[in-house]
Coordinates of C-alpha atoms and ligand atoms in Angstrom, one line a residue:
X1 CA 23.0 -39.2 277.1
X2 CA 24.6 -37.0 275.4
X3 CA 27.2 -37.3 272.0
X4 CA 30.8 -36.3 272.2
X5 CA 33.3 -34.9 269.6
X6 CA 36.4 -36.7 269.8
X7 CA 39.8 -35.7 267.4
X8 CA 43.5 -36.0 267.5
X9 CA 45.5 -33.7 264.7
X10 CA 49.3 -32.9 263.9
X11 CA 48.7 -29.5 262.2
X12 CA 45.3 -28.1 264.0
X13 CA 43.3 -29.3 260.4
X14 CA 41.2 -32.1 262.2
X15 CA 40.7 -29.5 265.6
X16 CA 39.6 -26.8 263.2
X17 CA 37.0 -29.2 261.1
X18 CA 35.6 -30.7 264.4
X19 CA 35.2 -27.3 266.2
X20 CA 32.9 -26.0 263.3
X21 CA 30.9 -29.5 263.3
X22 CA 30.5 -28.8 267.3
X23 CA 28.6 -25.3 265.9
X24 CA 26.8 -27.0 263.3
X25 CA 25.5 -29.7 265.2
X26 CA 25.4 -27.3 268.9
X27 CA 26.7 -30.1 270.7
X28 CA 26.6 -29.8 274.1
X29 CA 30.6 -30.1 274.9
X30 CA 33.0 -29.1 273.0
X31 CA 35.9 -31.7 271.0
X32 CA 38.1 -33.2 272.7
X33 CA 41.6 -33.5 271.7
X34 CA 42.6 -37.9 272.2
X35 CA 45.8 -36.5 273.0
X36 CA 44.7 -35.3 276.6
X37 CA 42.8 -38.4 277.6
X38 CA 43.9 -40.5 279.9
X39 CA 41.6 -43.3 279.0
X40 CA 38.3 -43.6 276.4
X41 CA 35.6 -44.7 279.4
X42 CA 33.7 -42.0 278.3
X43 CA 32.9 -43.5 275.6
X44 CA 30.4 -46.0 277.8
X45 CA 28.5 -43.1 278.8
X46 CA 27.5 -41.9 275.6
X47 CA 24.6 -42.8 273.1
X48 CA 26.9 -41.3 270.3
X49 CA 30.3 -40.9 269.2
X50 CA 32.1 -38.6 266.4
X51 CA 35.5 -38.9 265.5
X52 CA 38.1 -37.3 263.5
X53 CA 41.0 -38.6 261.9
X54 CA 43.5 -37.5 259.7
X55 CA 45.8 -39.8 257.6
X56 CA 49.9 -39.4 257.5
X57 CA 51.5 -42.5 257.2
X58 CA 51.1 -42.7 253.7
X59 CA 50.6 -46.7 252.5
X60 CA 50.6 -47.8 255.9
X61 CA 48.5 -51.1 256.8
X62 CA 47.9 -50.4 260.1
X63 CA 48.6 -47.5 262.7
X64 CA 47.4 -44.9 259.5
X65 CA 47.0 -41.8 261.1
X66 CA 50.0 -40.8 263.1
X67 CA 48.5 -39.5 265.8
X68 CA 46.8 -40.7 269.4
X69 CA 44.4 -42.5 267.7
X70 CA 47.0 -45.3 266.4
X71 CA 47.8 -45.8 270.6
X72 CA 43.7 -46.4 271.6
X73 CA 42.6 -49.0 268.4
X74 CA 43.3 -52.0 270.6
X75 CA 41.6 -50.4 273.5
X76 CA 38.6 -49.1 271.0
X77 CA 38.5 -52.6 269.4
X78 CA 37.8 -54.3 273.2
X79 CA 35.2 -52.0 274.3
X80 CA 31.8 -52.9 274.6
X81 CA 29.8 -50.1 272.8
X82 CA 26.7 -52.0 270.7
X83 CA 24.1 -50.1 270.7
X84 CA 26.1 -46.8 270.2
X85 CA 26.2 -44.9 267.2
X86 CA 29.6 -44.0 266.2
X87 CA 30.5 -41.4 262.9
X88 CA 33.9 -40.9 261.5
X89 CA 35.3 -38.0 259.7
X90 CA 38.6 -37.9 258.0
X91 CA 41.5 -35.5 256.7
X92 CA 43.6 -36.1 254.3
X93 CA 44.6 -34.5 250.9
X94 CA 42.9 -36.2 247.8
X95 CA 45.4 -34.6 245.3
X96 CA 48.7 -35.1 246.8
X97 CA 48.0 -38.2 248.1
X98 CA 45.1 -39.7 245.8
X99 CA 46.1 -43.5 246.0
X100 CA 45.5 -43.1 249.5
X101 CA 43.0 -40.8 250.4
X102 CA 41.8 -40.5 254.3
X103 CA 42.7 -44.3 254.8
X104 CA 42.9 -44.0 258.6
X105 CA 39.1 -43.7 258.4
X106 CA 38.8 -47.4 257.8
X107 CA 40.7 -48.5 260.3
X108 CA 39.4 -46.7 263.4
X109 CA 35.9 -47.5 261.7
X110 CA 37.0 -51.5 261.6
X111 CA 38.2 -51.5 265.9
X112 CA 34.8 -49.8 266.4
X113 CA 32.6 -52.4 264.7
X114 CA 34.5 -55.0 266.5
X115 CA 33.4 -53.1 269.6
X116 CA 29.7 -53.6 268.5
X117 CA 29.0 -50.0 267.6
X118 CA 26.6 -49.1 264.9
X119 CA 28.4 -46.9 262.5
X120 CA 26.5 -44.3 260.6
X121 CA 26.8 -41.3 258.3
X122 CA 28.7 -43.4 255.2
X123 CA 29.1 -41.1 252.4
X124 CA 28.8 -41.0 248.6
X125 CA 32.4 -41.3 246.8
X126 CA 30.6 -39.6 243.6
X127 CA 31.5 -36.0 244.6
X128 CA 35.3 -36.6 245.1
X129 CA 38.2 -37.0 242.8
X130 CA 41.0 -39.5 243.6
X131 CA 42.7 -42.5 242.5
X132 CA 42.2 -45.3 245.7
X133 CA 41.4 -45.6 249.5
X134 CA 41.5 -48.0 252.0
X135 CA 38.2 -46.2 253.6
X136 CA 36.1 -47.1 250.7
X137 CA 33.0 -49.4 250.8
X138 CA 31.7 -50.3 247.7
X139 CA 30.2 -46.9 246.4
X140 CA 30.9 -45.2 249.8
X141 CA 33.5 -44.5 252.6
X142 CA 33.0 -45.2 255.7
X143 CA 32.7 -41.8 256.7
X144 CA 33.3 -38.2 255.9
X145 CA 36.2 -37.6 254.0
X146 CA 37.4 -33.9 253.9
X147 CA 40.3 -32.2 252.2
X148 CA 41.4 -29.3 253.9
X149 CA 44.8 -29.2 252.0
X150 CA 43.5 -29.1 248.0
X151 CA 39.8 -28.5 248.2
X152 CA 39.4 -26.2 251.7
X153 CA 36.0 -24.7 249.5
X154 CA 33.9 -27.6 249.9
X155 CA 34.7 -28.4 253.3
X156 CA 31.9 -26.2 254.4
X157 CA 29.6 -27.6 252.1
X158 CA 30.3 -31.1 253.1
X159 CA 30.2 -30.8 256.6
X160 CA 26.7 -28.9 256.3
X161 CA 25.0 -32.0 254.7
X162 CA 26.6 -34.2 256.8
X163 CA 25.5 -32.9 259.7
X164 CA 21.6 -33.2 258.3
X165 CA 22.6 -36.6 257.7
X166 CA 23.5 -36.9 261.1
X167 CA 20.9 -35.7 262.6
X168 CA 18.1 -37.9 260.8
X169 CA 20.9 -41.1 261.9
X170 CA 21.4 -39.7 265.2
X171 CA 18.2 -38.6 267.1
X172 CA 20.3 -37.7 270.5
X173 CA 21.3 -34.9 268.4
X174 CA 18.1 -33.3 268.4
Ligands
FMN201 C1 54.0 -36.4 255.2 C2 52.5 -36.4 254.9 C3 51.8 -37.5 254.7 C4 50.5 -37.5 254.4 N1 49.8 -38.7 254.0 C5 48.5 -38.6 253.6 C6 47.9 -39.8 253.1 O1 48.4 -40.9 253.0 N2 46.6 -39.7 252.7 C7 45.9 -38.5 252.8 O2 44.7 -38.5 252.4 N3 46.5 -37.4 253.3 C8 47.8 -37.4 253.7 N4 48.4 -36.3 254.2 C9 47.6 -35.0 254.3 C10 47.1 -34.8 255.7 O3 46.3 -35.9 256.1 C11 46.3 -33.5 255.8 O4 47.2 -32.4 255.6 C12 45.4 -33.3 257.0 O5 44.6 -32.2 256.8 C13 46.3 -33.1 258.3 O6 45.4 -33.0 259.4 P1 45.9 -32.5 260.8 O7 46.3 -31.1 260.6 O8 44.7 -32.6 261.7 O9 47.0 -33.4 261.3 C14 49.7 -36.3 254.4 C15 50.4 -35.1 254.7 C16 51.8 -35.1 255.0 C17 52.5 -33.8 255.2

C-alpha cells in the first residue's frame, strides 16, 4: 500500500513545500489539499501518512493551524490507524513568531497517536533558532519544522535529509 501526501495551506507555503517532498520522495500520487476531502478514509488504506501543517493562530491551545486541519482532529483522533506510520511537517515563521514556532505540529501529532499511529521522522531542535514551541519533545519536535517566511534557504536542505530519514523509517517508500 502506498503513502499519501496530505496538506492544507492559507498562502500556497505548505502546497509548495509538500509538492517538492512529492519529487524528493517520487511518491506515487501527488498531495492532496484537506480542503477538498470529503472525508479522511483513505487514510485506512495506507501503510503511511505525511502531513503538512502550518501554524496561524498564534498562542492558541487548540485548533492551531487555521486551516482544514483544525475541522478533522476529532475525526483523526477516533480513527483506527496502529500500525501506520504517520510524519508531520510544519510551517511557520521562527523569527516573527519565535515563542511559538510551528505549534500546530503537536497537536495534529497528539490526535494521531491517540489513533494508534506510529509517528516517525522527529527532528533535531539544534539547527534552529527560536525562543518556544508547543511541538517540541525534549531535544526534538515532533516533526519537521520549516520556515518558509525568514529562512526560505534551508528549506531545501532540510527537506533533503528528511526525506533520507524517511526513507530508512518508512520502507513503503522504497
Ligand atoms: C497572522 C499570522 C499568524 C501567524 N502565526 C504563526 C505562529 O504562531 N507560529 C508560526 O510559527 N508561524 C506563524 N505564522 C507564519 C505562517 O505559519 C507561515 O507564513 C506559513 O508559511 C504559512 O503557511 P501557508 O502559506 O501554507 O498557510 C503566522 C503568520 C501570520 C500572517
Amino acid at each position: 500500500m502506498p503513502v499519501g501526501i496530505y496538506f492544507a495551506t492559507t498562502t500556497g507555503k505548505t502546497e509548495d513545500v509538500a509538492e517538492r517532498l512529492h519529487e524528493l520522495l517520487e511518491t506515487s500520487n501527488p498531495p492532496k489539499d484537506l480542503a477538498d476531502l470529503s472525508s479522511l478514509d483513505e487514510f485506512e488504506g495506507l501503510d503511511g501518512i505525511i502531513c503538512g501543517i502550518p501554524t496561524w493562530n498564534t498562542g492558541a491551545d487548540c485548533e492551531r493551524s487555521g486551516t482544514a486541519w483544525d475541522e478533522m482532529l476529532e475525526t483523526i483522533g477516533s480513527m483506527k490507524l496502529a500500525g501506520k506510520k504517520v510524519a508531520i511537517f510544519g510551517l511557520g515563521d521562527s523569527s516573527t513568531y519565535t515563542e511559538n514556532f510551528c505549534d500546530a505540529m503537536e497537536e495534529l501529532h497528539s490526535y494521531f497517536v491517540k489513533a494508534g499511529a506510529k509517528m516517525v521522522g522527529y527532528v533535531r531542535k539544534d539547527s534552529y533558532t527560536f525562543d518556544d514551541s508547543k511541538s517540541l519533545l525534549g531535544e526534538s519536535f515532533c516533526g519537521l519544522p520549516l520556515d518558509e517566511d525568514s529562512e526560505s534557504d534551508l528549506t531545501d536542505s532540510r527537506l533533503q535529509s528528511w526525506a533520507q530519514e524517511l526513507k530508512h523509517e518508512m520502507p513503503e517508500l522504497n
